[in-house]
mmCIF file of N, CA and C in Angstrom:
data_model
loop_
_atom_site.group_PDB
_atom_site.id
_atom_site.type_symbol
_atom_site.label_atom_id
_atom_site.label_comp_id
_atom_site.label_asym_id
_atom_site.label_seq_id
_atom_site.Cartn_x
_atom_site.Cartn_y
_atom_site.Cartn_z
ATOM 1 N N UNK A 147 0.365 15.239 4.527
ATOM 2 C CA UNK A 147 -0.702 14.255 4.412
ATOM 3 C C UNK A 147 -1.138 14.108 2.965
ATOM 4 N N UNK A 148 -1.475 12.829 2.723
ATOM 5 C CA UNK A 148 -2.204 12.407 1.250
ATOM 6 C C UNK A 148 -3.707 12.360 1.261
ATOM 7 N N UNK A 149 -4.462 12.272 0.518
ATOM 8 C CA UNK A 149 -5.777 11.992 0.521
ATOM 9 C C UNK A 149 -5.969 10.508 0.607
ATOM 10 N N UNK A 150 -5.602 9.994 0.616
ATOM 11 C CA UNK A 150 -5.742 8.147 0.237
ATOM 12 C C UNK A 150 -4.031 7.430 0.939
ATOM 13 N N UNK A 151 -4.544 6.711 1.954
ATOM 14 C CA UNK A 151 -3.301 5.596 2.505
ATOM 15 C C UNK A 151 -3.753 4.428 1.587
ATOM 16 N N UNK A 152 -2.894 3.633 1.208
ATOM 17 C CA UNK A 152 -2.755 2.302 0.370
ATOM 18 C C UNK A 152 -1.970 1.473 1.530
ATOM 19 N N UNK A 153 -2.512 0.618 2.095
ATOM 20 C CA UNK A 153 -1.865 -0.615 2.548
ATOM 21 C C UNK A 153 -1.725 -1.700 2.487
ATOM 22 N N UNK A 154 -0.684 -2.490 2.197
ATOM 23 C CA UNK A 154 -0.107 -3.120 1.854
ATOM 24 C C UNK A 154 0.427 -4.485 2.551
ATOM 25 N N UNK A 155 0.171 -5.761 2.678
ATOM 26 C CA UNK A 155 0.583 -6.463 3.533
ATOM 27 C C UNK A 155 1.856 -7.289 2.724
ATOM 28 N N UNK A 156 2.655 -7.704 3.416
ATOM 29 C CA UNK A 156 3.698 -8.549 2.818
ATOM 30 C C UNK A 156 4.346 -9.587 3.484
ATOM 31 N N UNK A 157 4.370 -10.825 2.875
ATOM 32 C CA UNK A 157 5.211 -11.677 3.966
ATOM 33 C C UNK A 157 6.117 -12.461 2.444
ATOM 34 N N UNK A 158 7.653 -12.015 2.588
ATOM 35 C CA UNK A 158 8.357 -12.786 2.027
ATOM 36 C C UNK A 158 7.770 -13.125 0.539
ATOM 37 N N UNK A 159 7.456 -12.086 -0.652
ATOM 38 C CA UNK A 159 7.061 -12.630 -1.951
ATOM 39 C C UNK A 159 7.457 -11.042 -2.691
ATOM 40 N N UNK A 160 8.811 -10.933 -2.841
ATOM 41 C CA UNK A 160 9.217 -9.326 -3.520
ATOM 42 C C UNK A 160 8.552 -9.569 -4.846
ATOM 43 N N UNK A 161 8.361 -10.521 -5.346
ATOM 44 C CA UNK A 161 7.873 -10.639 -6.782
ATOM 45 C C UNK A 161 6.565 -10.040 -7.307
ATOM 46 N N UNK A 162 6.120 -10.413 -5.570
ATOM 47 C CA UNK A 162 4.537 -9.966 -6.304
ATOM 48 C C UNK A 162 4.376 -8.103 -5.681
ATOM 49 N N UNK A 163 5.123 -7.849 -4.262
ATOM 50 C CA UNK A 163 5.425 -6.753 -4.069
ATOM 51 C C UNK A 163 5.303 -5.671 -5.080
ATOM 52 N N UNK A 164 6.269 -6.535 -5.937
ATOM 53 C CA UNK A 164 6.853 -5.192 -6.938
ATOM 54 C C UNK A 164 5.819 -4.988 -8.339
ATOM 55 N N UNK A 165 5.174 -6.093 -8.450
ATOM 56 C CA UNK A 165 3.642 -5.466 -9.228
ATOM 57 C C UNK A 165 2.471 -5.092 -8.556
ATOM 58 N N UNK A 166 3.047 -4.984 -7.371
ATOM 59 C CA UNK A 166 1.983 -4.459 -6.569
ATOM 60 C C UNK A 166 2.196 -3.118 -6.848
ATOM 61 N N UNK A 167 3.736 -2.590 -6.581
ATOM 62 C CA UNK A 167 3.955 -1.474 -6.618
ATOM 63 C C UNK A 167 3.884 -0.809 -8.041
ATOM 64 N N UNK A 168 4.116 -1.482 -8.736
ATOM 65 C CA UNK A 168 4.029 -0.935 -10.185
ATOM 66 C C UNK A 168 2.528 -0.606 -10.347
ATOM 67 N N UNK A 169 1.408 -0.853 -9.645
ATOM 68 C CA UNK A 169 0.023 -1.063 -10.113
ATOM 69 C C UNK A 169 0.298 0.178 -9.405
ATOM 70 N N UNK A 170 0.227 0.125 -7.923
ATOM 71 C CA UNK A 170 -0.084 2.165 -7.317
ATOM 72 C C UNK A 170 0.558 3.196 -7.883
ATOM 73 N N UNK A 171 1.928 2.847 -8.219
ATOM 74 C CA UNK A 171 2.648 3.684 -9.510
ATOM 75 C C UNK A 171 2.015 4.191 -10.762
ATOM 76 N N UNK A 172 1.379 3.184 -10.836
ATOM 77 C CA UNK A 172 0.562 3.757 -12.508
ATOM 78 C C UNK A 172 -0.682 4.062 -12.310
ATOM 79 N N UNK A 173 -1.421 4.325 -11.424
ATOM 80 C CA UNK A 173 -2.491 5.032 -10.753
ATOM 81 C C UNK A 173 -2.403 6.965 -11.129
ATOM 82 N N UNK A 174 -3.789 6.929 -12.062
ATOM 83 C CA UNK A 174 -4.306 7.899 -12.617
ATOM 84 C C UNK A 174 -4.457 9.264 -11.123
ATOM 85 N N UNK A 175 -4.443 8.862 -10.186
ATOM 86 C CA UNK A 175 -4.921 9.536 -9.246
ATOM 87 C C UNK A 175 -3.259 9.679 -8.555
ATOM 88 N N UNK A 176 -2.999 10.255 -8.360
ATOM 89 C CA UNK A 176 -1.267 10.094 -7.537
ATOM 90 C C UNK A 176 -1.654 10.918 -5.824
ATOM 91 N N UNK A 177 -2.290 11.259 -5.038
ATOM 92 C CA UNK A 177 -2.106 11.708 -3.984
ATOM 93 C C UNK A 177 -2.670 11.147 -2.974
ATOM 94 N N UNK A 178 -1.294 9.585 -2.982
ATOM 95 C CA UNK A 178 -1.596 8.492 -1.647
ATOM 96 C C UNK A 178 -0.276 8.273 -1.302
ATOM 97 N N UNK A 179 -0.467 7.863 -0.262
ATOM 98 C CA UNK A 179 0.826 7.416 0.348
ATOM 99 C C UNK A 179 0.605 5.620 0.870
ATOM 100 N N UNK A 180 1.791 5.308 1.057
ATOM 101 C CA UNK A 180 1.684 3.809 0.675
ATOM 102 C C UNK A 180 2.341 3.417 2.027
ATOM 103 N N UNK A 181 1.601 2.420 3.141
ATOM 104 C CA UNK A 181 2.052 2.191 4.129
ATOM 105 C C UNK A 181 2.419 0.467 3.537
ATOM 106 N N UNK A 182 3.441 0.286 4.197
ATOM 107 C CA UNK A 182 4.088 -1.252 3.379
ATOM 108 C C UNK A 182 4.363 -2.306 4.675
ATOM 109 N N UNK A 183 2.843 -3.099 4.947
ATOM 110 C CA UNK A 183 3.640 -3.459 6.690
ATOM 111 C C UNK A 183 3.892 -5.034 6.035
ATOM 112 N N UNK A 184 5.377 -4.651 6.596
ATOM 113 C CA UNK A 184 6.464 -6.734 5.992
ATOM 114 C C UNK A 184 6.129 -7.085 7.265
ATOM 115 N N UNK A 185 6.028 -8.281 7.189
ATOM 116 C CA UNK A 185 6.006 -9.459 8.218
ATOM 117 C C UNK A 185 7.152 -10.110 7.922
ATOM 118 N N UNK A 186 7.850 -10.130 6.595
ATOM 119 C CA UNK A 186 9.145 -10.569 6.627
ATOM 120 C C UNK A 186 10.290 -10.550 7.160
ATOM 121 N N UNK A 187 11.240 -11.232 7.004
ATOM 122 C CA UNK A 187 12.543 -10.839 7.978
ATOM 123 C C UNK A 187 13.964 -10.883 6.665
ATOM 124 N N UNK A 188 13.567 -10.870 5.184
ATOM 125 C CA UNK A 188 14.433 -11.577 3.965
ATOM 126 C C UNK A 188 15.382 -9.902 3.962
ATOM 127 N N UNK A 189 14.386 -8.852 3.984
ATOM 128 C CA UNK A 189 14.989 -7.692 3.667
ATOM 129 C C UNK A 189 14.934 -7.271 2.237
ATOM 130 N N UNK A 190 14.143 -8.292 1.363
ATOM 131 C CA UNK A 190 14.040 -7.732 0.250
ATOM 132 C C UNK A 190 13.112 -7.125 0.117
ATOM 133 N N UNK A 191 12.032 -6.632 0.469
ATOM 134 C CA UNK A 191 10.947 -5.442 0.670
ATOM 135 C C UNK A 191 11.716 -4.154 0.467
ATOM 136 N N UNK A 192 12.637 -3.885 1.635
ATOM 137 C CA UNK A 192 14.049 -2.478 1.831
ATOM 138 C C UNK A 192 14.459 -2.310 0.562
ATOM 139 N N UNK A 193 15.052 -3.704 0.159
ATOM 140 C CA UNK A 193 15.826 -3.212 -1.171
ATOM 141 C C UNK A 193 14.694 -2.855 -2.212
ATOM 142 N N UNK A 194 13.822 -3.496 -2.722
ATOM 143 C CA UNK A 194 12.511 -3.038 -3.579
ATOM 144 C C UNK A 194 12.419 -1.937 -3.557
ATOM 145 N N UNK A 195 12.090 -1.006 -2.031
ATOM 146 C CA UNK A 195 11.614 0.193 -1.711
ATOM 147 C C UNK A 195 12.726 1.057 -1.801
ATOM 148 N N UNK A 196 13.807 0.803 -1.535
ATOM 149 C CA UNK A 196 14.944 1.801 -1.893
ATOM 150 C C UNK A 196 15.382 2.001 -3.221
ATOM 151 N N UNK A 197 15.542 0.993 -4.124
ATOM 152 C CA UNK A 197 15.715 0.971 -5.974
ATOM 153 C C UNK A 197 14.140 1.693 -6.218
ATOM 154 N N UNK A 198 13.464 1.786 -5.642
ATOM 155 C CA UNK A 198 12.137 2.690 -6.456
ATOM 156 C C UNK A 198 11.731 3.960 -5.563
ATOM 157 N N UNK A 199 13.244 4.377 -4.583
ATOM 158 C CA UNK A 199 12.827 5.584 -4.137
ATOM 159 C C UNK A 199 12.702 6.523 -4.547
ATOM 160 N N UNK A 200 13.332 6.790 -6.180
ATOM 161 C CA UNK A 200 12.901 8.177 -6.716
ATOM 162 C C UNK A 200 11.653 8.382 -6.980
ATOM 163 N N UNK A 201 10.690 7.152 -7.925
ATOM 164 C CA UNK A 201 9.430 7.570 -8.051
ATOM 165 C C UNK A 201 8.762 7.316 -6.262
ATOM 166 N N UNK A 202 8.982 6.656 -5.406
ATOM 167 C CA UNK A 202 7.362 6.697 -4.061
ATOM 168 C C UNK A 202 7.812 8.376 -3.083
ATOM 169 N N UNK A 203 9.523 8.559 -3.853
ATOM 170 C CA UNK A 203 9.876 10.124 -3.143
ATOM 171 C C UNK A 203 9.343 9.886 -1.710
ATOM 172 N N UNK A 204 8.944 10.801 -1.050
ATOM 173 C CA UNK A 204 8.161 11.168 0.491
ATOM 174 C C UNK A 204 6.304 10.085 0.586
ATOM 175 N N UNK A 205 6.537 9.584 -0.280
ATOM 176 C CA UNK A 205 5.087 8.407 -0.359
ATOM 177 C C UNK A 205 4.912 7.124 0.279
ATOM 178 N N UNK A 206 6.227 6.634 0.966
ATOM 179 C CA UNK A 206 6.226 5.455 1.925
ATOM 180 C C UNK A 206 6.452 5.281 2.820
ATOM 181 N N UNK A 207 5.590 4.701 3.857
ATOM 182 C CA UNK A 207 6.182 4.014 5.241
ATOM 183 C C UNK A 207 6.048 2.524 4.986
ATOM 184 N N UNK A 208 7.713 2.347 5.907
ATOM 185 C CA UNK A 208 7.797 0.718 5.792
ATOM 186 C C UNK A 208 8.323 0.336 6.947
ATOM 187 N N UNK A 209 7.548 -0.981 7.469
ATOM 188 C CA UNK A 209 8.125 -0.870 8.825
ATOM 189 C C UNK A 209 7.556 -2.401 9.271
ATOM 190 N N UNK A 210 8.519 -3.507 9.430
ATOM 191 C CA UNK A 210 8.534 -4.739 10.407
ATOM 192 C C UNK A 210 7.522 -4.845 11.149
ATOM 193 N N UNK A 211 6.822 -6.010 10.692
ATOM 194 C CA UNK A 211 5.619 -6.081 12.026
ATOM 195 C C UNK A 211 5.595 -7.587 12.471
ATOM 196 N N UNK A 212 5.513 -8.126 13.394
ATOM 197 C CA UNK A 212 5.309 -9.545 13.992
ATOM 198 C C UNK A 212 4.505 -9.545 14.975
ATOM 199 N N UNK A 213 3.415 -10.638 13.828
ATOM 200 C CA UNK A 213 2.296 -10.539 14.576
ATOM 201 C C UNK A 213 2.257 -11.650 15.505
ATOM 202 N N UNK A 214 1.662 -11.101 16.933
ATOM 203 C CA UNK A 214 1.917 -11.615 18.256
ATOM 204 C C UNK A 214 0.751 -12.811 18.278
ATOM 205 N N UNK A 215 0.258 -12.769 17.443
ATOM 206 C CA UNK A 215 -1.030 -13.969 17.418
ATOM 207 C C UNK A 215 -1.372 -14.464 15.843
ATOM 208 N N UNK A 216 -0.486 -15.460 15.409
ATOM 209 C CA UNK A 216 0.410 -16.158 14.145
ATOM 210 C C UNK A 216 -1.496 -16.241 13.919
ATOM 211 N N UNK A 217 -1.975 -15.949 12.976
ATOM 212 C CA UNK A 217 -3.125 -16.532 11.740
ATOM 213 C C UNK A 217 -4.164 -14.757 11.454
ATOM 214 N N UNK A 218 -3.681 -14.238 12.643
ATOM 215 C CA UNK A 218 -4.639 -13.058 12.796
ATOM 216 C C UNK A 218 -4.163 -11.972 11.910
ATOM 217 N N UNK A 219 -4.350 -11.906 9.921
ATOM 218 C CA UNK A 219 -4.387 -11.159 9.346
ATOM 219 C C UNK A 219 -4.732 -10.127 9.988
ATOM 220 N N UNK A 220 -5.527 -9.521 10.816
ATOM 221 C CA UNK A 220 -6.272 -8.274 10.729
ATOM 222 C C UNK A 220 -4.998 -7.250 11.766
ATOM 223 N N UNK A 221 -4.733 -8.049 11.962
ATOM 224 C CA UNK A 221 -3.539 -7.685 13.101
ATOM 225 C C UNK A 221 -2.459 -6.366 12.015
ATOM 226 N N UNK A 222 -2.396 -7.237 11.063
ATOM 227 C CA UNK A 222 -1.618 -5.987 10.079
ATOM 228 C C UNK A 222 -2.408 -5.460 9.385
ATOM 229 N N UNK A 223 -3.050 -5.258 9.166
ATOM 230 C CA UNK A 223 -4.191 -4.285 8.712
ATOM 231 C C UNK A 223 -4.229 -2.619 10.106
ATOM 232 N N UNK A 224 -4.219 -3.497 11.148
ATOM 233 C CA UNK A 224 -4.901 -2.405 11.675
ATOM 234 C C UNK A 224 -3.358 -1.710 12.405
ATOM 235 N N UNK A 225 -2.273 -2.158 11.860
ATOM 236 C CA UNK A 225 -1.058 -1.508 12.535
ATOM 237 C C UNK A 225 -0.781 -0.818 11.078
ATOM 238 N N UNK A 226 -1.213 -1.120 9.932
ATOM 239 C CA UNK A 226 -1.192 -0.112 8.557
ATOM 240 C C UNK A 226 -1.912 1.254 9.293
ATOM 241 N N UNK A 227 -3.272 0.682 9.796
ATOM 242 C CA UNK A 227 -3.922 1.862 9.673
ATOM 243 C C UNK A 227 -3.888 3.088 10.707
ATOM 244 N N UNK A 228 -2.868 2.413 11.550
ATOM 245 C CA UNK A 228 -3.128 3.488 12.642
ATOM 246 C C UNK A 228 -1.556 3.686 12.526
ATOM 247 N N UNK A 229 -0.647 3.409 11.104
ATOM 248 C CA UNK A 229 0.518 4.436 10.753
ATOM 249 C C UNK A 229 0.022 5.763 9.652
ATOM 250 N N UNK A 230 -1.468 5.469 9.691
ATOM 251 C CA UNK A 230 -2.141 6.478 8.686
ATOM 252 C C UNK A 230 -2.589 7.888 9.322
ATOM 253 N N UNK A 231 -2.834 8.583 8.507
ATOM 254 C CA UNK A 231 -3.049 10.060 8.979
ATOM 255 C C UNK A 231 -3.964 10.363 7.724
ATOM 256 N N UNK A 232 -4.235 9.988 7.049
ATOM 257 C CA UNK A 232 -4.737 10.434 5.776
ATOM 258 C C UNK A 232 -6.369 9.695 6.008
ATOM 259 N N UNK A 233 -7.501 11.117 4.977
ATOM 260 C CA UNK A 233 -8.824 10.829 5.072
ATOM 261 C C UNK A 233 -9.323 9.279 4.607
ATOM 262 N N UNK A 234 -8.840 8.743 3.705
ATOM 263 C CA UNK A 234 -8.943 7.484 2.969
ATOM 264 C C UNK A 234 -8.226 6.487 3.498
ATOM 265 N N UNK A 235 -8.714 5.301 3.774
ATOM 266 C CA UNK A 235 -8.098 3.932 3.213
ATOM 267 C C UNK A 235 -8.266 2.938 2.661
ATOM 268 N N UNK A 236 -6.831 2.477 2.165
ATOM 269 C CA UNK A 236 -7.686 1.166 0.896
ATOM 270 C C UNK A 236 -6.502 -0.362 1.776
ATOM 271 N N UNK A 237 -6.766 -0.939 0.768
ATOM 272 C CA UNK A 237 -5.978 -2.125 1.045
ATOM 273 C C UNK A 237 -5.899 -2.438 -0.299
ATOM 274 N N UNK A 238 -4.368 -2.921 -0.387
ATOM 275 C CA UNK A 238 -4.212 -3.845 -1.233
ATOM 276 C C UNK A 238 -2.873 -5.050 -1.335
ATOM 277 N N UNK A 239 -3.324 -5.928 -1.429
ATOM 278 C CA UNK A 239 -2.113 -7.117 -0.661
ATOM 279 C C UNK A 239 -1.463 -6.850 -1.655
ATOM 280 N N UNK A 240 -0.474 -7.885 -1.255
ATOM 281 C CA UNK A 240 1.210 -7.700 -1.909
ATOM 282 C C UNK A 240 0.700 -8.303 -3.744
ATOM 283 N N UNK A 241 -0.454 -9.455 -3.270
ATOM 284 C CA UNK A 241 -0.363 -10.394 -4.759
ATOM 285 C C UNK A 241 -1.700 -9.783 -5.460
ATOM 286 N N UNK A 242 -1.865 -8.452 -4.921
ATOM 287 C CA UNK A 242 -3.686 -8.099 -6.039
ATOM 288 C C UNK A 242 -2.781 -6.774 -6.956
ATOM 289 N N UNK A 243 -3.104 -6.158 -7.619
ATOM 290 C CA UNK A 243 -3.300 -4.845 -8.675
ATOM 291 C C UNK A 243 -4.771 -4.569 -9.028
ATOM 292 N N UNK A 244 -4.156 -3.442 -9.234
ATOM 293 C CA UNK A 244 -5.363 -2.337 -9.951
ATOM 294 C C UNK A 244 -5.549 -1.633 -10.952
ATOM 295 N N UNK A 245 -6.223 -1.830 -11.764
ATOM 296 C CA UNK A 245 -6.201 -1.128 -13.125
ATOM 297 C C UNK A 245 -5.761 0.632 -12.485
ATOM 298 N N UNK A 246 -5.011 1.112 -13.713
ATOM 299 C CA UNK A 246 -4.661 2.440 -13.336
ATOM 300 C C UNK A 246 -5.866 3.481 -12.876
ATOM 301 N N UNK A 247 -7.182 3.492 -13.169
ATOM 302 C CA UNK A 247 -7.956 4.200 -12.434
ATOM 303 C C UNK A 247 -8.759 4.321 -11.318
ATOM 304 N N UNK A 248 -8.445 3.032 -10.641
ATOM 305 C CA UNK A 248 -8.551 2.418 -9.885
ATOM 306 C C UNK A 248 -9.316 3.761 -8.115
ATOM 307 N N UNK A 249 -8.174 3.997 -8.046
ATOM 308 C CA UNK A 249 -8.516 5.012 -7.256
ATOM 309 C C UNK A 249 -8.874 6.294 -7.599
ATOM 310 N N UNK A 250 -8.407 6.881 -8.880
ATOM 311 C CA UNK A 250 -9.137 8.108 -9.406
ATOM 312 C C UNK A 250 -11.087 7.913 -9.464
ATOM 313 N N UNK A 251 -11.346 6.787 -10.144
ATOM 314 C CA UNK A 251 -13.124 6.067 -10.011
ATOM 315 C C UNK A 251 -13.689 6.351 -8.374
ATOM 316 N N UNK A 252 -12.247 5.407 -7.675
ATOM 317 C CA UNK A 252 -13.294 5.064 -6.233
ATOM 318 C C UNK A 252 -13.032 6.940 -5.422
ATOM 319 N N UNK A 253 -12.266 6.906 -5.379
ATOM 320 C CA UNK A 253 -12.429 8.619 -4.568
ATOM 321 C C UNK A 253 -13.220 9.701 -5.339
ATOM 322 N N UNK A 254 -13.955 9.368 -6.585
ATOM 323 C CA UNK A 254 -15.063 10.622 -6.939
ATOM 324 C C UNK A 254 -16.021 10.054 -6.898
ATOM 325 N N UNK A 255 -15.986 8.276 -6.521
ATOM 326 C CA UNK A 255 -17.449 8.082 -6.210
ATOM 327 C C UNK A 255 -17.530 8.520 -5.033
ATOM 328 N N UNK A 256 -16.864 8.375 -3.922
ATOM 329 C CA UNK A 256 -16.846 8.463 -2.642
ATOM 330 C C UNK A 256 -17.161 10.186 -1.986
ATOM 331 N N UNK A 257 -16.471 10.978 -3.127
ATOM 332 C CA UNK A 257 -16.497 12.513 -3.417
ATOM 333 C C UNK A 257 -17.983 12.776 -3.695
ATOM 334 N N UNK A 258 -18.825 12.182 -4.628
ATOM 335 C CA UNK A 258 -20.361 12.502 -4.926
ATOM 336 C C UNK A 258 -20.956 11.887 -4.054
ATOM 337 N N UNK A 259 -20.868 11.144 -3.051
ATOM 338 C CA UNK A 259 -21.751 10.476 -1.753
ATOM 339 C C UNK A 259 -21.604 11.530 -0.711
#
């Protein structure tokens, strides 16, 4: 288990994926694991996640989701979160980033509450 799940939504945009991923990559704080739910069917998510398996190592789940009721974002949100096991969760879509301290800030504010 990690202290912090990062989830991730994706439908068909590896471009922005992969500065997505570069943003949790360069995160001052490193002990999250990154749930990656594609709605896609292109397969370029797999390849993304496999060319950057040395750095996410044991840090990713990725896994096909089709949502059974077409507009209902929350639908993948909550199949991220219940592939989670970890005390924390965040979200972050395929097309946002985060400055590198991003989560080191929010988990010691969350730590002094």
């Amino acid at each position: 288990m990690s202290r912090v799940t990062i989830i991730t939504r994706t439908v068909n945009r590896p471009v922005l994926l992969e500065r997505a991923l570069r943003s949790i990559l360069a995160q001052t704080f490193t002990d999250w694991h990154w749930v990656v739910v594609d709605s896609s069917a292109s397969g370029a998510s797999s390849s993304l996640l496999q060319s950057n398996a040395g750095q996410l190592r044991d840090r990713v789940t990725h896994f096909h989701f089709r949502n059974p009721e077409p507009g209902m974002r929350g639908a993948a949100i909550n199949a991220g979160i219940n592939a989670s096991e970890d005390e924390l969760i965040t979200l972050l879509d395929d097309d946002d980033t985060w400055e590198p301290q991003f989560l080191e800030k929010m988990v010691a504010a969350l730590d002094r509450e």
